[in-house]
Amino acid sequence: MKIYMMLLGALIALLTGCKKEETIPEPIYNPLSGVYDGQVTYFGLYASGNVDPDYPVETHPVKFEIDGAKFNRAECGCTGSIVVDENQATAHFISSSKACEDGGSSNGQSWSFTNDIMGKFGFTIHGDTLELLGIPGSTKNPANMQKRIIAIRQEF
């Protein structure tokens, strides 16, 4: 008797068109989403906000992709998540365990800049140009080091 009830239920579902509806999750909106190519610049900064001339300014190329709540630096396998606060114009990059390194300073210093785009940044975006400016104390660089990333969105 049980089998007949199950078959009857299946027949009713078949005749009425009942089926499991597959849902596609909505992508997470992020105004910064896209594939970027640009440069990261490191410089020393006094607590007063003035540039420290004793630290040499360094610039390195950087490529990355932001896709909703995820980011990726394909050239070194560094991935993680990103949290964007449009009201405060901040972006917080959170890394996976793999860091991206620039291999220290080209000026002979012992710095090793890991995770080029890790930490919390203020951002501005004009057209396809994104500027990220590190918020002091939120990155993995020495406390008096600052970084600015200027990158052009190549595609969405």
Short mmCIF file of C-alpha atoms in Angstrom, two decimals, residues 4-144:
data_model
loop_
_atom_site.label_atom_id
_atom_site.label_comp_id
_atom_site.label_asym_id
_atom_site.label_seq_id
_atom_site.Cartn_x
_atom_site.Cartn_y
_atom_site.Cartn_z
CA TYR A 4 1.09 2.89 -4.27
CA MET A 5 0.96 6.11 -2.25
CA MET A 6 4.50 6.98 -3.27
CA LEU A 7 3.75 6.27 -6.93
CA LEU A 8 0.57 8.34 -6.70
CA GLY A 9 2.55 11.26 -5.22
CA ALA A 10 5.16 10.99 -7.98
CA LEU A 11 2.44 10.86 -10.64
CA ILE A 12 0.73 13.96 -9.23
CA ALA A 13 4.05 15.82 -9.13
CA LEU A 14 4.77 14.79 -12.72
CA LEU A 15 1.34 15.82 -14.01
CA THR A 16 1.24 19.15 -12.19
CA GLY A 17 4.76 20.12 -13.19
CA CYS A 18 6.11 20.20 -9.64
CA LYS A 19 9.84 19.95 -9.63
CA LYS A 20 12.70 21.11 -7.51
CA GLU A 21 13.57 24.65 -8.49
CA GLU A 22 17.26 25.26 -8.93
CA THR A 23 18.34 28.62 -7.63
CA ILE A 24 21.39 30.54 -8.70
CA PRO A 25 22.83 32.65 -5.90
CA GLU A 26 22.82 36.38 -6.50
CA PRO A 27 26.34 37.77 -7.01
CA ILE A 28 27.58 40.04 -4.24
CA TYR A 29 27.56 43.66 -5.36
CA ASN A 30 30.93 45.36 -5.11
CA PRO A 31 31.55 48.68 -6.89
CA LEU A 32 35.25 47.81 -7.11
CA SER A 33 34.77 44.50 -8.98
CA GLY A 34 37.03 44.09 -11.99
CA VAL A 35 40.46 43.07 -13.24
CA TYR A 36 43.12 45.70 -12.44
CA ASP A 37 46.64 46.48 -13.59
CA GLY A 38 48.69 49.17 -11.88
CA GLN A 39 51.42 49.87 -9.37
CA VAL A 40 51.94 49.87 -5.64
CA THR A 41 54.13 52.61 -4.15
CA TYR A 42 55.74 52.34 -0.71
CA PHE A 43 56.90 55.38 1.24
CA GLY A 44 57.72 56.36 4.81
CA LEU A 45 55.23 58.48 6.72
CA TYR A 46 55.67 60.40 9.96
CA ALA A 47 52.90 60.27 12.58
CA SER A 48 52.14 63.87 11.56
CA GLY A 49 51.22 62.62 8.09
CA ASN A 50 54.26 64.11 6.37
CA VAL A 51 56.43 61.96 4.12
CA ASP A 52 59.65 60.75 5.77
CA PRO A 53 62.50 61.53 3.33
CA ASP A 54 64.81 59.01 5.06
CA TYR A 55 62.82 56.13 3.55
CA PRO A 56 63.28 55.67 -0.18
CA VAL A 57 60.13 55.59 -2.28
CA GLU A 58 59.62 52.29 -4.10
CA THR A 59 57.18 51.35 -6.83
CA HIS A 60 56.32 47.83 -8.00
CA PRO A 61 53.83 46.56 -10.60
CA VAL A 62 50.68 44.92 -9.26
CA LYS A 63 47.84 43.03 -10.94
CA PHE A 64 44.75 41.82 -9.14
CA GLU A 65 41.11 40.90 -9.60
CA ILE A 66 38.17 41.77 -7.37
CA ASP A 67 35.06 39.64 -7.86
CA GLY A 68 32.30 40.42 -5.38
CA ALA A 69 33.66 39.46 -1.96
CA LYS A 70 36.80 37.77 -3.32
CA PHE A 71 40.10 39.00 -4.68
CA ASN A 72 42.92 37.23 -6.44
CA ARG A 73 46.51 37.97 -7.45
CA ALA A 74 47.07 35.29 -10.07
CA GLU A 75 50.80 35.97 -10.59
CA CYS A 76 51.63 34.75 -7.09
CA GLY A 77 48.58 32.69 -6.12
CA CYS A 78 47.49 35.05 -3.34
CA THR A 79 43.74 34.99 -2.78
CA GLY A 80 41.44 36.23 -0.08
CA SER A 81 38.34 38.21 0.64
CA ILE A 82 37.46 41.87 0.52
CA VAL A 83 34.97 43.87 2.55
CA VAL A 84 33.94 47.23 1.06
CA ASP A 85 32.25 49.97 3.07
CA GLU A 86 30.94 52.50 0.56
CA ASN A 87 29.81 54.92 3.28
CA GLN A 88 33.31 55.24 4.73
CA ALA A 89 35.03 54.61 1.37
CA THR A 90 37.17 51.81 2.82
CA ALA A 91 38.18 48.41 1.49
CA HIS A 92 39.57 45.73 3.82
CA PHE A 93 41.62 43.02 2.08
CA ILE A 94 41.99 39.79 4.04
CA SER A 95 44.60 37.32 2.78
CA SER A 96 44.79 33.61 2.45
CA SER A 97 47.82 31.96 4.02
CA LYS A 98 49.93 32.58 0.89
CA ALA A 99 51.58 35.99 0.76
CA CYS A 100 52.84 37.93 -2.24
CA GLU A 101 56.33 39.28 -1.79
CA ASP A 102 58.25 41.97 -3.62
CA GLY A 103 61.52 40.45 -2.42
CA GLY A 104 62.62 43.28 -0.20
CA SER A 105 63.87 46.70 -1.09
CA SER A 106 65.70 47.48 -4.30
CA ASN A 107 67.57 50.12 -2.25
CA GLY A 108 69.37 47.55 -0.10
CA GLN A 109 67.12 47.81 2.94
CA SER A 110 65.97 44.69 4.75
CA TRP A 111 62.28 45.29 4.17
CA SER A 112 60.18 42.46 2.82
CA PHE A 113 56.81 43.75 1.73
CA THR A 114 54.45 40.84 2.07
CA ASN A 115 50.84 40.84 0.98
CA ASP A 116 50.96 43.90 -1.27
CA ILE A 117 47.27 44.55 -0.95
CA MET A 118 46.54 43.25 2.54
CA GLY A 119 45.05 45.51 5.17
CA LYS A 120 42.53 48.32 5.24
CA PHE A 121 42.58 51.05 2.61
CA GLY A 122 40.67 54.19 1.84
CA PHE A 123 39.57 54.16 -1.77
CA THR A 124 38.53 56.51 -4.52
CA ILE A 125 37.40 55.43 -7.95
CA HIS A 126 37.09 57.73 -10.95
CA GLY A 127 35.88 55.97 -14.07
CA ASP A 128 38.12 52.91 -14.27
CA THR A 129 40.95 54.31 -12.13
CA LEU A 130 41.07 52.94 -8.59
CA GLU A 131 43.26 54.50 -5.92
CA LEU A 132 43.82 52.66 -2.65
CA LEU A 133 45.67 54.42 0.16
CA GLY A 134 46.67 52.30 3.16
CA ILE A 135 45.22 53.23 6.54
CA PRO A 136 48.23 53.48 8.92
CA GLY A 137 48.57 50.53 11.28
CA SER A 138 46.20 48.28 9.32
CA THR A 139 48.70 46.64 6.97
CA LYS A 140 51.47 44.10 7.55
CA ASN A 141 54.21 46.60 6.73
CA PRO A 142 56.23 48.41 9.41
CA ALA A 143 54.10 50.99 11.23
CA ASN A 144 55.69 54.01 9.55
#
